[in-house]
Amino acid sequence: MNVAIYSQLLGSQHQPVLEVLFGALQRHKARIWLHPLFAPVFKLWQQSAGLTCSNIDTSASVPNNLDFIIIIGGDGSFLKAISEFEYLHVPFVGINTGRLGFLADISPDDIDTAIDALATGKFLLEQRPLLELQPHIDEIKHPFALNEITVHKCDSSSMIVIHTYIDDKYLATYWADGLIIATPTGSTAYSMSAGGPILSPAAQNIIITPIASHNLTVRPLVIPDNGTIRISIESRELNYMLSLDSTSVVLRTPTEISIRKSAHSISVIKLDGHGFFPTLRNKLMWGADKRN
Ligand code: NAP
């Protein structure tokens, strides 16, 4: 088994996670490539723990025979890893040391089970669609998003004006703080905070969620995911913020961008019992009875 480990900086509180993870990988004789961000952290931890690990590759270039990319962190780290490695078409698996862990959904207690499942092939592969920005622009190196593409006001309290078209048919003009175009995966992220609906990951839809729209009747809208959403943005400050997941840039207005489902998707490893409905119950407390 050939795995890559991606993590942003980890603290000493994460040492027990590393011990269990690397112990399990060694038992399965995995060859382990460490992302350059993580390799120095790993070396420090190895020295302080006095452990020797074999089959570790710290070269700068990504090996071309990876079976899995293991992310240690929260959903934020998961999104960063996707933006770096989506082009490899290798399944992602997330060990949650963050807060919510919708994407990185394997708890540290389940690491042994998870590595056994990877080694024996006892897992499901879930396909998650990405959104793609059109046209590709120099300011955004990775023009794809797993959660959402958002346009947002910046630099002042003034609203932005967003004219929105679906497949060249006029939908509406939003006078708002911003507009979120979200995938089913992103339905539990920013879109949910702005009042958008939660979609099952298998839904073939895109959500258009306005942020604080100054219009009483405007609501989030769910559309089929085979359309192109074209938005034209105007603002008094002559700029706006464009975000793809956790990457943001400030650009000039007036301008026009298009968003559509990408031809690429990513594969996410799901273990037995780690479906979407248990995640809703466990992470969003659905059905929790506080009456007793
Ligand atoms: P962040 O502001 O540090 O964290 C965003 C929060 O959203 C974290 O608690 C993260 O979980 C959670 N999250 C990310 N993707 C999720 C998903 N698909 N389902 C459920 N929760 C999810 O920013 P970040 O870590 O760089 O993540 C970028 C994401 O933040 C964006 O894609 C956007 O969706 C979200 N965001 C939300 C708001 C808001 O809700 N008001 C505002 C801006 C951006 P972990 O704790 O597990 O990392």
mmCIF file of C-alpha atoms and ligand atoms in Angstrom:
data_model
loop_
_atom_site.group_PDB
_atom_site.id
_atom_site.type_symbol
_atom_site.label_atom_id
_atom_site.label_comp_id
_atom_site.label_asym_id
_atom_site.label_seq_id
_atom_site.Cartn_x
_atom_site.Cartn_y
_atom_site.Cartn_z
ATOM 1 C CA MET A 1 0.000 0.000 0.000
ATOM 2 C CA ASN A 2 1.416 3.414 -1.025
ATOM 3 C CA VAL A 3 0.064 6.385 0.895
ATOM 4 C CA ALA A 4 0.682 10.129 1.073
ATOM 5 C CA ILE A 5 0.217 11.987 4.347
ATOM 6 C CA TYR A 6 -0.954 15.579 4.174
ATOM 7 C CA SER A 7 -1.234 17.784 7.234
ATOM 8 C CA GLN A 8 -0.868 21.424 8.096
ATOM 9 C CA LEU A 9 1.116 22.124 11.264
ATOM 10 C CA LEU A 10 0.255 19.809 14.123
ATOM 11 C CA GLY A 11 0.824 20.470 17.812
ATOM 12 C CA SER A 12 2.059 18.186 20.582
ATOM 13 C CA GLN A 13 -1.591 17.291 21.348
ATOM 14 C CA HIS A 14 -1.655 15.386 18.036
ATOM 15 C CA GLN A 15 1.243 13.057 18.945
ATOM 16 C CA PRO A 16 -1.068 10.206 20.058
ATOM 17 C CA VAL A 17 -2.793 10.374 16.629
ATOM 18 C CA LEU A 18 0.563 10.104 14.849
ATOM 19 C CA GLU A 19 1.640 7.179 17.040
ATOM 20 C CA VAL A 20 -1.487 5.178 16.231
ATOM 21 C CA LEU A 21 -1.479 6.119 12.538
ATOM 22 C CA PHE A 22 2.179 5.376 11.849
ATOM 23 C CA GLY A 23 1.980 2.205 14.002
ATOM 24 C CA ALA A 24 -0.932 0.934 11.879
ATOM 25 C CA LEU A 25 0.768 1.885 8.592
ATOM 26 C CA GLN A 26 3.990 0.138 9.639
ATOM 27 C CA ARG A 27 2.066 -3.016 10.550
ATOM 28 C CA HIS A 28 0.711 -3.074 7.002
ATOM 29 C CA LYS A 29 4.205 -2.349 5.573
ATOM 30 C CA ALA A 30 2.890 0.759 3.830
ATOM 31 C CA ARG A 31 5.232 2.990 1.843
ATOM 32 C CA ILE A 32 4.590 6.503 3.149
ATOM 33 C CA TRP A 33 5.254 9.771 1.327
ATOM 34 C CA LEU A 34 5.192 12.848 3.574
ATOM 35 C CA HIS A 35 3.977 16.164 2.178
ATOM 36 C CA PRO A 36 6.770 18.792 2.452
ATOM 37 C CA LEU A 37 4.615 20.818 4.898
ATOM 38 C CA PHE A 38 4.330 17.827 7.188
ATOM 39 C CA ALA A 39 7.803 16.212 6.845
ATOM 40 C CA PRO A 40 9.567 18.613 9.307
ATOM 41 C CA VAL A 41 6.791 18.135 11.896
ATOM 42 C CA PHE A 42 7.087 14.394 11.477
ATOM 43 C CA LYS A 43 10.877 14.478 11.972
ATOM 44 C CA LEU A 44 10.552 16.507 15.201
ATOM 45 C CA TRP A 45 7.898 14.149 16.510
ATOM 46 C CA GLN A 46 9.978 11.103 15.580
ATOM 47 C CA GLN A 47 13.014 12.489 17.426
ATOM 48 C CA SER A 48 11.041 13.404 20.544
ATOM 49 C CA ALA A 49 9.183 10.082 20.595
ATOM 50 C CA GLY A 50 12.426 8.167 19.853
ATOM 51 C CA LEU A 51 10.661 6.101 17.178
ATOM 52 C CA THR A 52 12.058 4.614 14.003
ATOM 53 C CA CYS A 53 9.792 4.309 10.987
ATOM 54 C CA SER A 54 10.831 2.548 7.807
ATOM 55 C CA ASN A 55 9.552 3.130 4.267
ATOM 56 C CA ILE A 56 9.279 6.897 4.703
ATOM 57 C CA ASP A 57 9.773 9.070 1.604
ATOM 58 C CA THR A 58 10.403 12.789 2.181
ATOM 59 C CA SER A 59 11.345 13.708 -1.396
ATOM 60 C CA ALA A 60 9.808 16.906 -2.731
ATOM 61 C CA SER A 61 7.979 15.329 -5.660
ATOM 62 C CA VAL A 62 4.755 13.335 -5.297
ATOM 63 C CA PRO A 63 5.200 9.614 -6.108
ATOM 64 C CA ASN A 64 3.139 8.470 -9.086
ATOM 65 C CA ASN A 65 1.966 5.173 -7.564
ATOM 66 C CA LEU A 66 -0.141 6.412 -4.636
ATOM 67 C CA ASP A 67 -3.149 4.357 -3.508
ATOM 68 C CA PHE A 68 -4.521 6.812 -0.926
ATOM 69 C CA ILE A 69 -3.997 10.351 0.323
ATOM 70 C CA ILE A 70 -4.463 10.498 4.104
ATOM 71 C CA ILE A 71 -5.265 13.923 5.538
ATOM 72 C CA ILE A 72 -4.786 14.625 9.239
ATOM 73 C CA GLY A 73 -6.760 17.718 10.299
ATOM 74 C CA GLY A 74 -10.220 19.187 9.916
ATOM 75 C CA ASP A 75 -12.357 19.904 6.881
ATOM 76 C CA GLY A 76 -10.205 23.005 6.215
ATOM 77 C CA SER A 77 -7.119 20.771 5.794
ATOM 78 C CA PHE A 78 -9.179 18.418 3.614
ATOM 79 C CA LEU A 79 -10.096 21.314 1.301
ATOM 80 C CA LYS A 80 -6.438 22.416 1.059
ATOM 81 C CA ALA A 81 -5.310 18.876 0.220
ATOM 82 C CA ILE A 82 -7.958 18.638 -2.508
ATOM 83 C CA SER A 83 -6.761 21.884 -4.067
ATOM 84 C CA GLU A 84 -3.228 20.496 -4.174
ATOM 85 C CA PHE A 85 -3.793 16.868 -5.193
ATOM 86 C CA GLU A 86 -7.155 16.646 -6.960
ATOM 87 C CA TYR A 87 -5.348 16.192 -10.316
ATOM 88 C CA LEU A 88 -3.813 12.875 -9.119
ATOM 89 C CA HIS A 89 -7.211 11.078 -9.108
ATOM 90 C CA VAL A 90 -6.267 9.181 -5.929
ATOM 91 C CA PRO A 91 -8.894 8.579 -3.185
ATOM 92 C CA PHE A 92 -8.804 10.879 -0.149
ATOM 93 C CA VAL A 93 -9.329 9.801 3.443
ATOM 94 C CA GLY A 94 -9.544 12.270 6.330
ATOM 95 C CA ILE A 95 -8.625 11.708 9.991
ATOM 96 C CA ASN A 96 -10.410 14.341 11.990
ATOM 97 C CA THR A 97 -8.392 16.416 14.438
ATOM 98 C CA GLY A 98 -10.466 19.529 13.598
ATOM 99 C CA ARG A 99 -13.770 20.770 14.938
ATOM 100 C CA LEU A 100 -16.623 19.382 12.804
ATOM 101 C CA GLY A 101 -15.153 16.815 10.440
ATOM 102 C CA PHE A 102 -17.807 16.345 7.750
ATOM 103 C CA LEU A 103 -15.157 15.612 5.144
ATOM 104 C CA ALA A 104 -12.420 14.378 7.456
ATOM 105 C CA ASP A 105 -14.770 11.987 9.212
ATOM 106 C CA ILE A 106 -12.540 9.297 10.727
ATOM 107 C CA SER A 107 -12.119 9.870 14.426
ATOM 108 C CA PRO A 108 -8.685 9.235 15.999
ATOM 109 C CA ASP A 109 -10.258 6.267 17.845
ATOM 110 C CA ASP A 110 -11.009 4.579 14.503
ATOM 111 C CA ILE A 111 -7.544 4.910 12.928
ATOM 112 C CA ASP A 112 -6.608 1.229 13.340
ATOM 113 C CA THR A 113 -9.908 0.098 11.818
ATOM 114 C CA ALA A 114 -9.519 2.615 8.983
ATOM 115 C CA ILE A 115 -5.990 1.512 8.029
ATOM 116 C CA ASP A 116 -7.053 -2.161 8.185
ATOM 117 C CA ALA A 117 -9.959 -1.292 5.868
ATOM 118 C CA LEU A 118 -7.638 0.495 3.394
ATOM 119 C CA ALA A 119 -5.233 -2.447 3.374
ATOM 120 C CA THR A 120 -7.996 -5.015 2.814
ATOM 121 C CA GLY A 121 -10.139 -2.947 0.429
ATOM 122 C CA LYS A 122 -13.140 -2.960 2.789
ATOM 123 C CA PHE A 123 -14.432 0.516 2.085
ATOM 124 C CA LEU A 124 -16.750 2.412 -0.226
ATOM 125 C CA LEU A 125 -15.616 5.078 -2.670
ATOM 126 C CA GLU A 126 -17.913 8.094 -2.765
ATOM 127 C CA GLN A 127 -17.651 10.450 -5.742
ATOM 128 C CA ARG A 128 -17.922 14.134 -4.859
ATOM 129 C CA PRO A 129 -18.400 16.654 -7.703
ATOM 130 C CA LEU A 130 -16.328 19.816 -8.005
ATOM 131 C CA LEU A 131 -17.336 23.211 -9.347
ATOM 132 C CA GLU A 132 -15.161 24.840 -11.965
ATOM 133 C CA LEU A 133 -14.649 28.548 -12.523
ATOM 134 C CA GLN A 134 -14.788 29.880 -16.083
ATOM 135 C CA PRO A 135 -12.735 31.494 -17.419
ATOM 136 C CA HIS A 136 -9.642 30.234 -15.585
ATOM 137 C CA ILE A 137 -7.825 33.292 -14.273
ATOM 138 C CA ASP A 138 -4.158 33.851 -13.341
ATOM 139 C CA GLU A 139 -5.007 34.855 -9.755
ATOM 140 C CA ILE A 140 -6.549 31.418 -9.007
ATOM 141 C CA LYS A 141 -4.080 28.544 -9.460
ATOM 142 C CA HIS A 142 -6.660 25.798 -8.829
ATOM 143 C CA PRO A 143 -9.980 26.897 -10.423
ATOM 144 C CA PHE A 144 -12.031 24.104 -8.759
ATOM 145 C CA ALA A 145 -14.048 23.989 -5.560
ATOM 146 C CA LEU A 146 -15.360 21.068 -3.509
ATOM 147 C CA ASN A 147 -17.625 23.155 -1.244
ATOM 148 C CA GLU A 148 -18.515 26.332 -3.069
ATOM 149 C CA ILE A 149 -17.575 29.327 -5.179
ATOM 150 C CA THR A 150 -18.568 32.584 -3.471
ATOM 151 C CA VAL A 151 -18.624 36.199 -4.582
ATOM 152 C CA HIS A 152 -18.582 38.643 -1.685
ATOM 153 C CA LYS A 153 -18.460 42.379 -1.052
ATOM 154 C CA CYS A 154 -15.184 43.737 0.301
ATOM 155 C CA ASP A 155 -13.601 46.973 1.532
ATOM 156 C CA SER A 156 -16.845 48.687 2.553
ATOM 157 C CA SER A 157 -20.298 48.089 3.947
ATOM 158 C CA SER A 158 -21.912 48.636 0.526
ATOM 159 C CA MET A 159 -23.801 45.741 -1.036
ATOM 160 C CA ILE A 160 -22.756 44.253 -4.359
ATOM 161 C CA VAL A 161 -25.143 43.762 -7.265
ATOM 162 C CA ILE A 162 -25.133 40.291 -8.783
ATOM 163 C CA HIS A 163 -27.036 39.637 -12.044
ATOM 164 C CA THR A 164 -27.511 35.875 -12.345
ATOM 165 C CA TYR A 165 -28.237 33.747 -15.437
ATOM 166 C CA ILE A 166 -28.665 29.979 -15.747
ATOM 167 C CA ASP A 167 -27.834 28.611 -19.186
ATOM 168 C CA ASP A 168 -28.070 32.185 -20.445
ATOM 169 C CA LYS A 169 -31.618 32.587 -19.096
ATOM 170 C CA TYR A 170 -31.988 35.471 -16.687
ATOM 171 C CA LEU A 171 -32.738 34.308 -13.100
ATOM 172 C CA ALA A 172 -32.561 37.376 -10.839
ATOM 173 C CA THR A 173 -30.496 40.289 -9.627
ATOM 174 C CA TYR A 174 -29.328 40.055 -6.000
ATOM 175 C CA TRP A 175 -28.506 43.186 -4.004
ATOM 176 C CA ALA A 176 -26.616 41.407 -1.259
ATOM 177 C CA ASP A 177 -23.420 40.856 0.713
ATOM 178 C CA GLY A 178 -22.646 38.021 -1.651
ATOM 179 C CA LEU A 179 -23.764 34.884 -3.440
ATOM 180 C CA ILE A 180 -22.727 31.297 -2.727
ATOM 181 C CA ILE A 181 -22.787 28.648 -5.470
ATOM 182 C CA ALA A 182 -22.474 25.379 -3.559
ATOM 183 C CA THR A 183 -22.166 21.667 -4.279
ATOM 184 C CA PRO A 184 -24.037 19.044 -2.200
ATOM 185 C CA THR A 185 -20.751 18.647 -0.241
ATOM 186 C CA GLY A 186 -20.718 22.388 0.454
ATOM 187 C CA SER A 187 -24.372 22.365 1.536
ATOM 188 C CA THR A 188 -23.282 21.784 5.160
ATOM 189 C CA ALA A 189 -20.650 24.561 5.030
ATOM 190 C CA TYR A 190 -21.047 28.297 4.214
ATOM 191 C CA SER A 191 -24.321 27.820 2.316
ATOM 192 C CA MET A 192 -25.921 26.253 5.405
ATOM 193 C CA SER A 193 -24.842 29.232 7.530
ATOM 194 C CA ALA A 194 -26.552 31.547 5.016
ATOM 195 C CA GLY A 195 -29.829 29.578 5.251
ATOM 196 C CA GLY A 196 -29.297 27.140 2.368
ATOM 197 C CA PRO A 197 -30.734 23.598 2.369
ATOM 198 C CA ILE A 198 -28.723 20.490 3.200
ATOM 199 C CA LEU A 199 -28.360 18.093 0.257
ATOM 200 C CA SER A 200 -27.376 14.455 0.338
ATOM 201 C CA PRO A 201 -23.921 14.031 -1.315
ATOM 202 C CA ALA A 202 -25.528 11.933 -4.061
ATOM 203 C CA ALA A 203 -27.920 14.729 -5.112
ATOM 204 C CA GLN A 204 -27.170 15.964 -8.625
ATOM 205 C CA ASN A 205 -27.766 19.612 -7.825
ATOM 206 C CA ILE A 206 -26.148 22.973 -7.288
ATOM 207 C CA ILE A 207 -27.394 25.422 -4.641
ATOM 208 C CA ILE A 208 -27.524 29.183 -5.218
ATOM 209 C CA THR A 209 -27.613 30.859 -1.790
ATOM 210 C CA PRO A 210 -27.633 34.651 -1.400
ATOM 211 C CA ILE A 211 -25.864 36.155 1.620
ATOM 212 C CA ALA A 212 -28.050 38.780 3.300
ATOM 213 C CA SER A 213 -30.004 39.695 0.192
ATOM 214 C CA HIS A 214 -31.907 42.964 0.584
ATOM 215 C CA ASN A 215 -35.150 41.526 -0.735
ATOM 216 C CA LEU A 216 -37.811 39.949 1.466
ATOM 217 C CA THR A 217 -38.801 37.146 -0.876
ATOM 218 C CA VAL A 218 -35.439 35.926 -2.119
ATOM 219 C CA ARG A 219 -34.575 32.382 -0.986
ATOM 220 C CA PRO A 220 -31.842 29.824 -1.706
ATOM 221 C CA LEU A 221 -32.502 27.957 -4.962
ATOM 222 C CA VAL A 222 -31.613 24.376 -5.907
ATOM 223 C CA ILE A 223 -30.987 23.722 -9.624
ATOM 224 C CA PRO A 224 -29.845 20.666 -11.630
ATOM 225 C CA ASP A 225 -26.067 20.365 -11.784
ATOM 226 C CA ASN A 226 -25.868 20.267 -15.586
ATOM 227 C CA GLY A 227 -26.383 23.992 -16.094
ATOM 228 C CA THR A 228 -23.919 26.880 -16.329
ATOM 229 C CA ILE A 229 -24.390 29.733 -13.884
ATOM 230 C CA ARG A 230 -23.213 33.057 -15.221
ATOM 231 C CA ILE A 231 -22.972 35.998 -12.852
ATOM 232 C CA SER A 232 -22.154 39.563 -13.582
ATOM 233 C CA ILE A 233 -21.001 41.612 -10.594
ATOM 234 C CA GLU A 234 -21.126 45.371 -10.003
ATOM 235 C CA SER A 235 -19.979 47.212 -6.884
ATOM 236 C CA ARG A 236 -19.582 50.779 -5.711
ATOM 237 C CA GLU A 237 -16.006 50.057 -4.507
ATOM 238 C CA LEU A 238 -15.083 48.637 -7.944
ATOM 239 C CA ASN A 239 -13.899 45.388 -6.364
ATOM 240 C CA TYR A 240 -15.250 42.154 -4.886
ATOM 241 C CA MET A 241 -13.884 38.993 -3.269
ATOM 242 C CA LEU A 242 -13.971 35.697 -5.121
ATOM 243 C CA SER A 243 -13.541 32.555 -2.984
ATOM 244 C CA LEU A 244 -13.117 28.943 -4.032
ATOM 245 C CA ASP A 245 -13.384 26.939 -0.795
ATOM 246 C CA SER A 246 -10.669 28.422 1.452
ATOM 247 C CA THR A 247 -8.832 30.378 -1.274
ATOM 248 C CA SER A 248 -9.842 34.018 -1.797
ATOM 249 C CA VAL A 249 -8.722 36.814 -4.103
ATOM 250 C CA VAL A 250 -9.880 40.399 -4.539
ATOM 251 C CA LEU A 251 -10.752 41.284 -8.131
ATOM 252 C CA ARG A 252 -12.050 44.313 -10.021
ATOM 253 C CA THR A 253 -15.678 45.032 -10.934
ATOM 254 C CA PRO A 254 -17.653 45.234 -13.120
ATOM 255 C CA THR A 255 -16.933 41.714 -14.245
ATOM 256 C CA GLU A 256 -18.522 38.449 -15.279
ATOM 257 C CA ILE A 257 -17.719 34.844 -14.308
ATOM 258 C CA SER A 258 -19.310 31.485 -15.023
ATOM 259 C CA ILE A 259 -19.523 28.419 -12.818
ATOM 260 C CA ARG A 260 -20.387 24.867 -13.786
ATOM 261 C CA LYS A 261 -19.891 21.324 -12.550
ATOM 262 C CA SER A 262 -16.399 20.178 -13.448
ATOM 263 C CA ALA A 263 -15.751 17.108 -15.590
ATOM 264 C CA HIS A 264 -13.510 15.970 -12.666
ATOM 265 C CA SER A 265 -14.792 14.679 -9.357
ATOM 266 C CA ILE A 266 -12.876 13.442 -6.339
ATOM 267 C CA SER A 267 -13.152 10.069 -4.595
ATOM 268 C CA VAL A 268 -13.555 9.987 -0.840
ATOM 269 C CA ILE A 269 -13.114 6.816 1.231
ATOM 270 C CA LYS A 270 -16.135 5.928 3.369
ATOM 271 C CA LEU A 271 -15.903 3.231 6.012
ATOM 272 C CA ASP A 272 -18.769 1.041 7.083
ATOM 273 C CA GLY A 273 -21.126 3.087 9.311
ATOM 274 C CA HIS A 274 -19.697 6.438 8.131
ATOM 275 C CA GLY A 275 -22.579 7.473 5.859
ATOM 276 C CA PHE A 276 -24.077 10.930 5.524
ATOM 277 C CA PHE A 277 -27.063 10.338 7.810
ATOM 278 C CA PRO A 278 -24.997 9.260 10.855
ATOM 279 C CA THR A 279 -22.828 12.340 10.181
ATOM 280 C CA LEU A 280 -25.901 14.612 10.316
ATOM 281 C CA ARG A 281 -27.041 12.997 13.559
ATOM 282 C CA ASN A 282 -23.618 12.989 15.203
ATOM 283 C CA LYS A 283 -22.199 16.331 14.044
ATOM 284 C CA LEU A 284 -25.313 18.490 13.714
ATOM 285 C CA MET A 285 -27.059 16.828 16.687
ATOM 286 C CA TRP A 286 -30.115 15.832 14.671
ATOM 287 C CA GLY A 287 -32.519 13.974 16.902
ATOM 288 C CA ALA A 288 -30.609 14.839 20.101
ATOM 289 C CA ASP A 289 -33.238 14.862 22.855
ATOM 290 C CA LYS A 290 -32.486 17.548 25.424
ATOM 291 C CA ARG A 291 -35.848 17.145 27.212
ATOM 292 C CA ASN A 292 -34.599 14.716 29.873
HETATM 293 P P1 NAP B 1 -12.740 28.338 8.562
HETATM 294 O O1 NAP B 1 -13.559 29.567 8.556
HETATM 295 O O2 NAP B 1 -11.519 28.290 9.416
HETATM 296 O O3 NAP B 1 -13.628 27.066 8.951
HETATM 297 C C1 NAP B 1 -14.832 26.810 8.354
HETATM 298 C C2 NAP B 1 -15.640 25.794 9.145
HETATM 299 O O4 NAP B 1 -16.432 25.094 8.189
HETATM 300 C C3 NAP B 1 -14.818 24.737 9.923
HETATM 301 O O5 NAP B 1 -15.471 24.462 11.151
HETATM 302 C C4 NAP B 1 -14.850 23.539 8.989
HETATM 303 O O6 NAP B 1 -14.760 22.301 9.676
HETATM 304 C C5 NAP B 1 -16.242 23.692 8.393
HETATM 305 N N1 NAP B 1 -16.417 23.048 7.075
HETATM 306 C C6 NAP B 1 -15.651 23.147 5.958
HETATM 307 N N2 NAP B 1 -16.181 22.407 4.970
HETATM 308 C C7 NAP B 1 -17.298 21.828 5.474
HETATM 309 C C8 NAP B 1 -18.290 20.961 4.939
HETATM 310 N N3 NAP B 1 -18.240 20.546 3.668
HETATM 311 N N4 NAP B 1 -19.317 20.585 5.745
HETATM 312 C C9 NAP B 1 -19.397 21.009 7.025
HETATM 313 N N5 NAP B 1 -18.494 21.842 7.594
HETATM 314 C C10 NAP B 1 -17.462 22.235 6.817
HETATM 315 O O7 NAP B 1 -12.330 28.082 7.006
HETATM 316 P P2 NAP B 1 -11.575 26.873 6.323
HETATM 317 O O8 NAP B 1 -11.206 25.837 7.365
HETATM 318 O O9 NAP B 1 -10.520 27.406 5.441
HETATM 319 O O10 NAP B 1 -12.736 26.251 5.399
HETATM 320 C C11 NAP B 1 -13.189 26.955 4.266
HETATM 321 C C12 NAP B 1 -14.676 26.808 4.245
HETATM 322 O O11 NAP B 1 -15.210 27.617 5.270
HETATM 323 C C13 NAP B 1 -15.338 27.330 2.988
HETATM 324 O O12 NAP B 1 -15.382 26.367 1.959
HETATM 325 C C14 NAP B 1 -16.726 27.717 3.488
HETATM 326 O O13 NAP B 1 -17.671 26.692 3.256
HETATM 327 C C15 NAP B 1 -16.561 27.852 4.981
HETATM 328 N N6 NAP B 1 -16.961 29.185 5.422
HETATM 329 C C16 NAP B 1 -18.037 29.268 6.247
HETATM 330 C C17 NAP B 1 -18.491 30.500 6.651
HETATM 331 C C18 NAP B 1 -19.675 30.550 7.545
HETATM 332 O O14 NAP B 1 -20.207 29.468 7.881
HETATM 333 N N7 NAP B 1 -20.157 31.726 7.921
HETATM 334 C C19 NAP B 1 -17.859 31.674 6.235
HETATM 335 C C20 NAP B 1 -16.770 31.545 5.382
HETATM 336 C C21 NAP B 1 -16.323 30.292 4.972
HETATM 337 P P3 NAP B 1 -13.442 21.815 10.475
HETATM 338 O O15 NAP B 1 -13.567 22.412 11.819
HETATM 339 O O16 NAP B 1 -13.560 20.327 10.502
HETATM 340 O O17 NAP B 1 -12.242 22.308 9.717
#
